[in-house]
mmCIF file of C-alpha atoms and ligand atoms in Angstrom:
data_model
loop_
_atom_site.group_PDB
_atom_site.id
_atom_site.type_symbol
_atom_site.label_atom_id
_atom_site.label_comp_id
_atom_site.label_asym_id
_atom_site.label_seq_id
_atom_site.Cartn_x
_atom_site.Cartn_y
_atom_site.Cartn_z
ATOM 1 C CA UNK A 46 -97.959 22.626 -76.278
ATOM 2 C CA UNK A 47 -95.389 22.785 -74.314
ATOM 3 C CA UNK A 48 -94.012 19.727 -72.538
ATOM 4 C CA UNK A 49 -93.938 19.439 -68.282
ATOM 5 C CA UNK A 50 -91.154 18.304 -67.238
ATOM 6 C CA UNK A 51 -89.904 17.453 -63.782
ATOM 7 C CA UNK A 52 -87.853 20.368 -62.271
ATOM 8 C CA UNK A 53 -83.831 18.871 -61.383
ATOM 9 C CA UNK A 54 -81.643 21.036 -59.621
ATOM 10 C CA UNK A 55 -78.108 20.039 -59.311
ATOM 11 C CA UNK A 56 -75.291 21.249 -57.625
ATOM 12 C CA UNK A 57 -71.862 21.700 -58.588
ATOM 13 C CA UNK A 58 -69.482 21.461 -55.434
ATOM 14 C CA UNK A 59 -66.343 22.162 -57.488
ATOM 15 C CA UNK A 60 -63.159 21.316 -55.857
ATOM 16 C CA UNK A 61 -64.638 22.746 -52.468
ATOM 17 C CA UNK A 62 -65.135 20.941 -49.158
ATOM 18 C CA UNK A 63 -63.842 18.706 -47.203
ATOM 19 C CA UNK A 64 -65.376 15.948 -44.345
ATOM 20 C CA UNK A 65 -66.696 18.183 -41.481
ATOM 21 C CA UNK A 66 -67.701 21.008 -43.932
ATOM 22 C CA UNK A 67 -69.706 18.245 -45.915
ATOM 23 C CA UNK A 68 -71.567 17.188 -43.149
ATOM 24 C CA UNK A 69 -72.335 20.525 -41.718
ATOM 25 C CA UNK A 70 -74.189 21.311 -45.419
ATOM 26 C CA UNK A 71 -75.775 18.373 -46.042
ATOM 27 C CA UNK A 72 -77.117 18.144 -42.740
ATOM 28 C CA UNK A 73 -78.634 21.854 -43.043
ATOM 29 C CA UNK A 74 -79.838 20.977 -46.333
ATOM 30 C CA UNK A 75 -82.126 18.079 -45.004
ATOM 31 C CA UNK A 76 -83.137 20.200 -42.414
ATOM 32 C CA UNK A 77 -84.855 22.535 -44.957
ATOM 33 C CA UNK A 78 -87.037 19.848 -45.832
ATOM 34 C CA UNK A 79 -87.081 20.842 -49.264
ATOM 35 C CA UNK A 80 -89.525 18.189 -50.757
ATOM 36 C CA UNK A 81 -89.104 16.349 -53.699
ATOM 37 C CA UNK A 82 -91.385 18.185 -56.325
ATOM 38 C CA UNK A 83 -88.271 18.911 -57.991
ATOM 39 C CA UNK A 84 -85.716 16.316 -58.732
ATOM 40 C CA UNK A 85 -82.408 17.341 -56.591
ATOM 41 C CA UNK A 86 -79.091 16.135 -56.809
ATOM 42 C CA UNK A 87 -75.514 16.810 -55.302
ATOM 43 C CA UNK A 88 -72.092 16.217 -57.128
ATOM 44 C CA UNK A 89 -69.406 16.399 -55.025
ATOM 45 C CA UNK A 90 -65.781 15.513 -55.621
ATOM 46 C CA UNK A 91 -65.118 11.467 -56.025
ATOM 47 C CA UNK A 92 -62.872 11.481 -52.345
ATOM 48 C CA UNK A 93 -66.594 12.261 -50.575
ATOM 49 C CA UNK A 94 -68.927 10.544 -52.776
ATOM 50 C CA UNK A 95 -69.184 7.560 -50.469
ATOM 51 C CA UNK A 96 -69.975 10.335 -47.305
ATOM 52 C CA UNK A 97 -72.332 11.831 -49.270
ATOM 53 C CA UNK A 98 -73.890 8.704 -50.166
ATOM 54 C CA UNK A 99 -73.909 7.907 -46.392
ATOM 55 C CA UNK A 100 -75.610 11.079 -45.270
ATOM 56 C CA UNK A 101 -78.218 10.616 -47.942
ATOM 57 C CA UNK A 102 -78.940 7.539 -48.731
ATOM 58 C CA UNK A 103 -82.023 7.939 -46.645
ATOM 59 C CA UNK A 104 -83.309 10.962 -48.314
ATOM 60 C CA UNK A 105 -84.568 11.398 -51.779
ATOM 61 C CA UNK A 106 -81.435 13.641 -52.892
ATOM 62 C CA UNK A 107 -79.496 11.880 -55.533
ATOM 63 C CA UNK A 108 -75.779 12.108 -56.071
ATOM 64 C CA UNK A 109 -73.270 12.064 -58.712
ATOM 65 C CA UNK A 110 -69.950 12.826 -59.513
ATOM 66 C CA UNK A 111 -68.259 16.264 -61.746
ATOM 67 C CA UNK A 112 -66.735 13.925 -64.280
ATOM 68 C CA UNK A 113 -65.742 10.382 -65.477
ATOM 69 C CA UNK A 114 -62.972 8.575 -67.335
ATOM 70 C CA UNK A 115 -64.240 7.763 -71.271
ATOM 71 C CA UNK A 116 -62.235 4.515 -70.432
ATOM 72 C CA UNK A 117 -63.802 1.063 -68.800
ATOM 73 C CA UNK A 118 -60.903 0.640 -66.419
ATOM 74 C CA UNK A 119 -56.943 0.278 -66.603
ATOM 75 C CA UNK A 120 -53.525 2.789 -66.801
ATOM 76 C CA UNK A 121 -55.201 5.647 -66.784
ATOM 77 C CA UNK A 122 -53.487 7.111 -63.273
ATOM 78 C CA UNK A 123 -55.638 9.385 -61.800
ATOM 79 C CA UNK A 124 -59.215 8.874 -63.743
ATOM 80 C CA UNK A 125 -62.449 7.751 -61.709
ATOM 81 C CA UNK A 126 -64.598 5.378 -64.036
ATOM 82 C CA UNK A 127 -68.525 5.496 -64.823
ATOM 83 C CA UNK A 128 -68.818 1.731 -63.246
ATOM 84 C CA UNK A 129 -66.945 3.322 -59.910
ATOM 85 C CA UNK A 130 -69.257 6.125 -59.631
ATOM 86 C CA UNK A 131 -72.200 3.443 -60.195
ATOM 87 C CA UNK A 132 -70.946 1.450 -57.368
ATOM 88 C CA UNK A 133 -71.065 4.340 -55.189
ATOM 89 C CA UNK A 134 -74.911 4.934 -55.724
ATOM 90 C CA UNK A 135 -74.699 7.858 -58.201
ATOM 91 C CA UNK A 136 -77.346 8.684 -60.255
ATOM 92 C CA UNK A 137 -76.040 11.719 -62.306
ATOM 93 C CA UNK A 138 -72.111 12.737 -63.353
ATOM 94 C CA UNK A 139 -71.538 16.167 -65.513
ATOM 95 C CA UNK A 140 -69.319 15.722 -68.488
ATOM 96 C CA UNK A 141 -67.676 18.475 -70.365
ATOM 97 C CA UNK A 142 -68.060 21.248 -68.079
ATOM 98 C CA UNK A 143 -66.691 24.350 -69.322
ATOM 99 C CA UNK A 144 -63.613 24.008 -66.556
ATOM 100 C CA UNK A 145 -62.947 21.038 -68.100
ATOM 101 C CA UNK A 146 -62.765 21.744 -71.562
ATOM 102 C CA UNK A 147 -60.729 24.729 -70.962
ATOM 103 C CA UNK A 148 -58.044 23.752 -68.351
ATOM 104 C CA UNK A 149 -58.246 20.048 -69.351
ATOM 105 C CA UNK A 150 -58.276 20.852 -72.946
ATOM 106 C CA UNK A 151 -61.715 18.351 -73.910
ATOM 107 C CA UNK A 152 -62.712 18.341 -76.396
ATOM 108 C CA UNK A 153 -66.453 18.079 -78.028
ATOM 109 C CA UNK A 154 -65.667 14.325 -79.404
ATOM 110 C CA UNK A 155 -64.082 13.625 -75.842
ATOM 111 C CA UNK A 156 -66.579 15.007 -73.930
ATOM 112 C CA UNK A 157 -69.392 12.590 -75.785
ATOM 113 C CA UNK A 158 -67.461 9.461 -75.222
ATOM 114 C CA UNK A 159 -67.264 10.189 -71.455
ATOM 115 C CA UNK A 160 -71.253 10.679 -71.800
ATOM 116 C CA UNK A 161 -71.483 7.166 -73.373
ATOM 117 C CA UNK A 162 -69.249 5.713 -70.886
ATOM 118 C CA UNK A 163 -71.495 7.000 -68.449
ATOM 119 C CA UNK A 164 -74.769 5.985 -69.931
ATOM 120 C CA UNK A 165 -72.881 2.247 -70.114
ATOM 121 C CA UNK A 166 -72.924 2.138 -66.329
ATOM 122 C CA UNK A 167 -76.548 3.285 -66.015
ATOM 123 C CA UNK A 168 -75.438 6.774 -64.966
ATOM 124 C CA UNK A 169 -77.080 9.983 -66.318
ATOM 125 C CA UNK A 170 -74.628 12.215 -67.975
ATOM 126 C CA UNK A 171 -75.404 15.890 -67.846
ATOM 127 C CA UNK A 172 -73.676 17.242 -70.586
ATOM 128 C CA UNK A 173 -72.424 20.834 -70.153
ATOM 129 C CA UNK A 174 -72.379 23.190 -73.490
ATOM 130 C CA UNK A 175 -72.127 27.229 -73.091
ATOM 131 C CA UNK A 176 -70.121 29.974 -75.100
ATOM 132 C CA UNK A 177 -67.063 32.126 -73.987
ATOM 133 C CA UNK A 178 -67.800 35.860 -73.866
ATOM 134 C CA UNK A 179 -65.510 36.362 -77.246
ATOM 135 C CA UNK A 180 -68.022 33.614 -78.747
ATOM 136 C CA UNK A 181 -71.465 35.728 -77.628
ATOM 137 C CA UNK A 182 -70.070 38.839 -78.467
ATOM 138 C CA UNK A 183 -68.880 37.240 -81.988
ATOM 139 C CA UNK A 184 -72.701 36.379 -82.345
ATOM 140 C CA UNK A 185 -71.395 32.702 -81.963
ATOM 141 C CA UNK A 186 -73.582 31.517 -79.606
ATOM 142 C CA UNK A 187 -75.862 29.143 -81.312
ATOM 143 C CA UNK A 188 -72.804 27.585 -83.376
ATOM 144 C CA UNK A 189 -70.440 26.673 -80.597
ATOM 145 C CA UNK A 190 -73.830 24.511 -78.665
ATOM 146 C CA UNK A 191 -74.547 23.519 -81.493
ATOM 147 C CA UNK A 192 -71.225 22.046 -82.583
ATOM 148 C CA UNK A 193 -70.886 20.981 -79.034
ATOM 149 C CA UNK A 194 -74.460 19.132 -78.467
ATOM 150 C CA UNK A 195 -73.611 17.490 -82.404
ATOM 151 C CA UNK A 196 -70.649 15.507 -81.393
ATOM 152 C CA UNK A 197 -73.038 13.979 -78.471
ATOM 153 C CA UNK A 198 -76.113 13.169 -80.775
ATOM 154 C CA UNK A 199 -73.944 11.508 -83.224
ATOM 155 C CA UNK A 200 -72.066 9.241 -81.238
ATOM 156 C CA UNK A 201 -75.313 8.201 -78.744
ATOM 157 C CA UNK A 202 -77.887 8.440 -81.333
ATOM 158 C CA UNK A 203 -81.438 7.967 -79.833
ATOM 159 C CA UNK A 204 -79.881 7.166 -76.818
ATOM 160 C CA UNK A 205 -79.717 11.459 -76.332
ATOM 161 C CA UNK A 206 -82.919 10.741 -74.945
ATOM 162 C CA UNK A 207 -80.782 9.838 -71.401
ATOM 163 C CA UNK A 208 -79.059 12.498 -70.969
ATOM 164 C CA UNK A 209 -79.505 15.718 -69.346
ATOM 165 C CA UNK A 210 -77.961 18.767 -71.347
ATOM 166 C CA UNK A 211 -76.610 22.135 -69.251
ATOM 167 C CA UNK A 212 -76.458 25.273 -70.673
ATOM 168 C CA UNK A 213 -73.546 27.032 -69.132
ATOM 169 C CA UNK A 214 -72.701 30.541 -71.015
ATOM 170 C CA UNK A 215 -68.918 30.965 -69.264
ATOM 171 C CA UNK A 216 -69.498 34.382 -68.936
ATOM 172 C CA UNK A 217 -72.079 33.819 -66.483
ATOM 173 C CA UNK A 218 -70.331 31.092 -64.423
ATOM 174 C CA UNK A 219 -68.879 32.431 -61.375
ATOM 175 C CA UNK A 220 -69.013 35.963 -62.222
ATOM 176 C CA UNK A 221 -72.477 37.303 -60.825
ATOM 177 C CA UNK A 222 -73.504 37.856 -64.498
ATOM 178 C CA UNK A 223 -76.632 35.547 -65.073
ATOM 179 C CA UNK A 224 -77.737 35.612 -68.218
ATOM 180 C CA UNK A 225 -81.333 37.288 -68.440
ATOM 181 C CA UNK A 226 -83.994 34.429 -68.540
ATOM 182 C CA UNK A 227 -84.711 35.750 -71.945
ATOM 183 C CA UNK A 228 -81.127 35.320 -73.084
ATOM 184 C CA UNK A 229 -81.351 31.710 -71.490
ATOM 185 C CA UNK A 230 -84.458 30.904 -72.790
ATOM 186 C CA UNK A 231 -83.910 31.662 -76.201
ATOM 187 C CA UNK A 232 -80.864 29.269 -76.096
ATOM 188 C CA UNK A 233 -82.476 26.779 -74.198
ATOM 189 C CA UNK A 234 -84.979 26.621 -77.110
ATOM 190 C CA UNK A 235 -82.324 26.374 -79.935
ATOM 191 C CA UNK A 236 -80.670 23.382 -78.292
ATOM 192 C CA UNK A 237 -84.533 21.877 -77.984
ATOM 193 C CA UNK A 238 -85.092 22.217 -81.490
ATOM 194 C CA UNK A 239 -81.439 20.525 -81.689
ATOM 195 C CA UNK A 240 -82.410 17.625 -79.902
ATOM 196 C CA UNK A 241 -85.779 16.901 -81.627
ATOM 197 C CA UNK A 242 -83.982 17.026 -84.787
ATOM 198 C CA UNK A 243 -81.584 14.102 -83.295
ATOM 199 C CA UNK A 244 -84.957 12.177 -81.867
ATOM 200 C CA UNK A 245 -88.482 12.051 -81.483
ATOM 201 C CA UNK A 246 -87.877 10.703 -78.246
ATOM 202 C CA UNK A 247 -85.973 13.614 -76.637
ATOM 203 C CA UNK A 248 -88.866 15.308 -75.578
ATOM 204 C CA UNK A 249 -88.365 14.105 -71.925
ATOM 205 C CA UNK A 250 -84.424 15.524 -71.972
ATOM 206 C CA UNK A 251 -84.418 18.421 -69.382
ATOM 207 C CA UNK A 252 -82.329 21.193 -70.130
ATOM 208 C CA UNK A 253 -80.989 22.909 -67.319
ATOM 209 C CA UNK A 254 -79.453 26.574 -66.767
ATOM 210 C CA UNK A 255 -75.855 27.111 -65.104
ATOM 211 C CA UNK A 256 -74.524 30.503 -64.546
ATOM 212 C CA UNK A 257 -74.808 32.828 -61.225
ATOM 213 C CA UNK A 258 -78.186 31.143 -60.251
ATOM 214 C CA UNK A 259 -78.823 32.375 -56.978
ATOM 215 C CA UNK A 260 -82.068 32.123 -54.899
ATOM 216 C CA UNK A 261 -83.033 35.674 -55.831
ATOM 217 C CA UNK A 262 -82.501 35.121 -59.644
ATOM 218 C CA UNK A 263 -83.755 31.254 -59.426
ATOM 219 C CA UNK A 264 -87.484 31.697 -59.830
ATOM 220 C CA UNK A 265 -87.553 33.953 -63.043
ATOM 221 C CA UNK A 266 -85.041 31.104 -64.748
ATOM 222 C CA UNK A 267 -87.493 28.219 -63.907
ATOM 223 C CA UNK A 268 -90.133 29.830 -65.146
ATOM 224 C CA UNK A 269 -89.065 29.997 -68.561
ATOM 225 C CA UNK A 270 -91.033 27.736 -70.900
ATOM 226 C CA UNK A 271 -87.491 25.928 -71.946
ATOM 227 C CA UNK A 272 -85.625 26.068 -68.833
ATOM 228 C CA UNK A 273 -86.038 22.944 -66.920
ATOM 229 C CA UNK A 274 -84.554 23.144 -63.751
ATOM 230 C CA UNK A 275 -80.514 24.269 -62.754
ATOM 231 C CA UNK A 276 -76.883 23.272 -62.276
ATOM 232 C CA UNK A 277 -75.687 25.594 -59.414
ATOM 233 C CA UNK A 278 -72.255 26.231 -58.220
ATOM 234 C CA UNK A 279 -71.267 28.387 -55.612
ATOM 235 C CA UNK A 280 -75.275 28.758 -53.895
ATOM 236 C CA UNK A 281 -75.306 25.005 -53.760
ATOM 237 C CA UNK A 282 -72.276 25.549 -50.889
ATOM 238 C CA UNK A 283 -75.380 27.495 -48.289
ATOM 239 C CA UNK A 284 -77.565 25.004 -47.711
ATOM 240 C CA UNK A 285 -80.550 27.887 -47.330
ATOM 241 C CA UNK A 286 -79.496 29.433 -50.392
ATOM 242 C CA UNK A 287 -79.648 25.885 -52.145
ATOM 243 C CA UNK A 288 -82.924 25.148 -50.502
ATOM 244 C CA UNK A 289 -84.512 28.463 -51.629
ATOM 245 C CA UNK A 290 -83.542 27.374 -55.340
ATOM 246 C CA UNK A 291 -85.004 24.055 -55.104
ATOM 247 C CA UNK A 292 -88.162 25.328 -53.658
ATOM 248 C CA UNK A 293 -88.744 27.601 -56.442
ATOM 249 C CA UNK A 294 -87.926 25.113 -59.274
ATOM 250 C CA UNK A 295 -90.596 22.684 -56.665
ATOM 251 C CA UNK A 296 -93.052 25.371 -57.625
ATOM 252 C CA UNK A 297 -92.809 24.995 -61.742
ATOM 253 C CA UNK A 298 -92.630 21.027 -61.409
ATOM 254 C CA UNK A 299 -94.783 18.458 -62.300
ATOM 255 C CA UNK A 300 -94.258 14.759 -61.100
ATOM 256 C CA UNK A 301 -95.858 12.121 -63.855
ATOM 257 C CA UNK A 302 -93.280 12.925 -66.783
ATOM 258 C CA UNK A 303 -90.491 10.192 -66.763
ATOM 259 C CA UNK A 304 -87.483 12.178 -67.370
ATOM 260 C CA UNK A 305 -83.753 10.711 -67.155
HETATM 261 P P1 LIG B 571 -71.863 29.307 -60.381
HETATM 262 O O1 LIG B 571 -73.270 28.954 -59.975
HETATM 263 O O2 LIG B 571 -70.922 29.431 -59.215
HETATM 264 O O3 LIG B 571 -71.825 30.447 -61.332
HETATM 265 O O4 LIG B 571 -71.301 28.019 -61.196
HETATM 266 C C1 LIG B 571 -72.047 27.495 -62.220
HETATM 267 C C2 LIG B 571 -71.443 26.208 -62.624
HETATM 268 O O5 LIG B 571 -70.376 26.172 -63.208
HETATM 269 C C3 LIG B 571 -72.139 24.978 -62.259
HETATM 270 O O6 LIG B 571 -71.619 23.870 -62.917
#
């Protein structure tokens, strides 16, 4: 049987916004009244995470951050640590998105120690693991998230079970090429086996789908058997486009099943 677990949608702000533009989106948001069926949470960049905690706080949205420092605290000039972004209220923070690893040159090892950091501070990392084009075309696919979801379970162990894991193919990010909910799934499915191999406990880890999710696309991806819910970049900027998302992962969700 297949597990239920709760629907979390996520978005992905990038470098994008600033104060007024903030407001303006999370204000719409709330207005859609989206319910909380599915689990939803906003990252935003660390200069707005105490606005967006403001303008919040008295909704059931969480918030997180798009990264965090593998370091407690010290010279590291520029870096925002897991116990900062725990003081500010958030719940989630990604780790090794795919802009990261390529333009700040993380690396798998790297990428897990920033997910234990976070898990230190009580945060729940969602770690990010997709192929390049070159990588699916080489018929890669299943190495590279495999290699990268390995250097995770080995350094956390059982503690996998806290995470969150995003499936990001880069070809799909950004480009208005989703991959096909088949192509998603299938992936999705290979990391699952992945983490059960790592612990009997991960059965509550959700596995979410980043690439091009859009609210016209959104409903086919949730209702994959393996896809648990979405980390959305540019369509969590419209606040109706983000809402229609989250409705339709509200639709495939079940409350009851304690997931990180
Ligand atoms: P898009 O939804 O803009 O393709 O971005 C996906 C992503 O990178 C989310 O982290």
């Amino acid at each position: 049987m297949v597990a239920r677990r709760r629907r979390l949608v996520v978005g992905n702000w990038k470098m994008n916004g600033d104060r007024a533009a903030n407001a303006a989106l999370l204000q719409a948001f709330l207005a859609e009244r989206v319910g909380d069926e599915a689990e939803v949470s906003v990252c935003a960049p660390a200069p707005y995470l105490v606005q967006v905690s403001t303008l919040l706080e008295a909704s059931s949205i969480a918030w997180g951050g798009q990264d965090c420092s593998s370091h407690e605290s010290g010279a590291y000039t520029g870096e925002v640590s897991a116990a900062m972004l725990a003081e500010l209220g958030c719940r989630h923070v990604i780790v090794g998105h795919s802009e990261r690893r390529a333009l700040h040159a993380e690396s798998d090892v790297f990428v897990a120690e920033k997910a234990a950091a976070a898990l230190r501070h009580g945060l729940v990392p969602i770690v990010c693991v997709g192929e390049t084009l070159a990588e699916r075309e080489a018929g890669a696919t299943e190495q590279v998230v495999a290699r990268q979801l390995a250097a995770v379970t080995a350094l956390l162990g059982t503690d996998i079970d806290r995470v969150v894991v995003a499936y990001e193919p880069v070809w799909a990010i950004g480009t208005g090429r989703t991959a096909s909910p088949e192509q998603a799934d299938a992936v999705h499915s290979f990391l699952r086996d992945r983490l059960a191999e790592a612990s009997a406990g991960s059965d509550a880890v959700r596995i979410l789908y980043g690439g091009s999710v859009k609210a016209d696309n959104a409903a086919q991806l949730f209702a994959r058997p393996h896809i648990d819910g979405g980390l959305i970049g540019g369509a969590s900027l419209k606040a109706s486009e983000f809402a229609a998302i989250c409705r339709a992962a509200a639709k495939t969700s079940t409350h009851g099943v304690a997931s990180p």
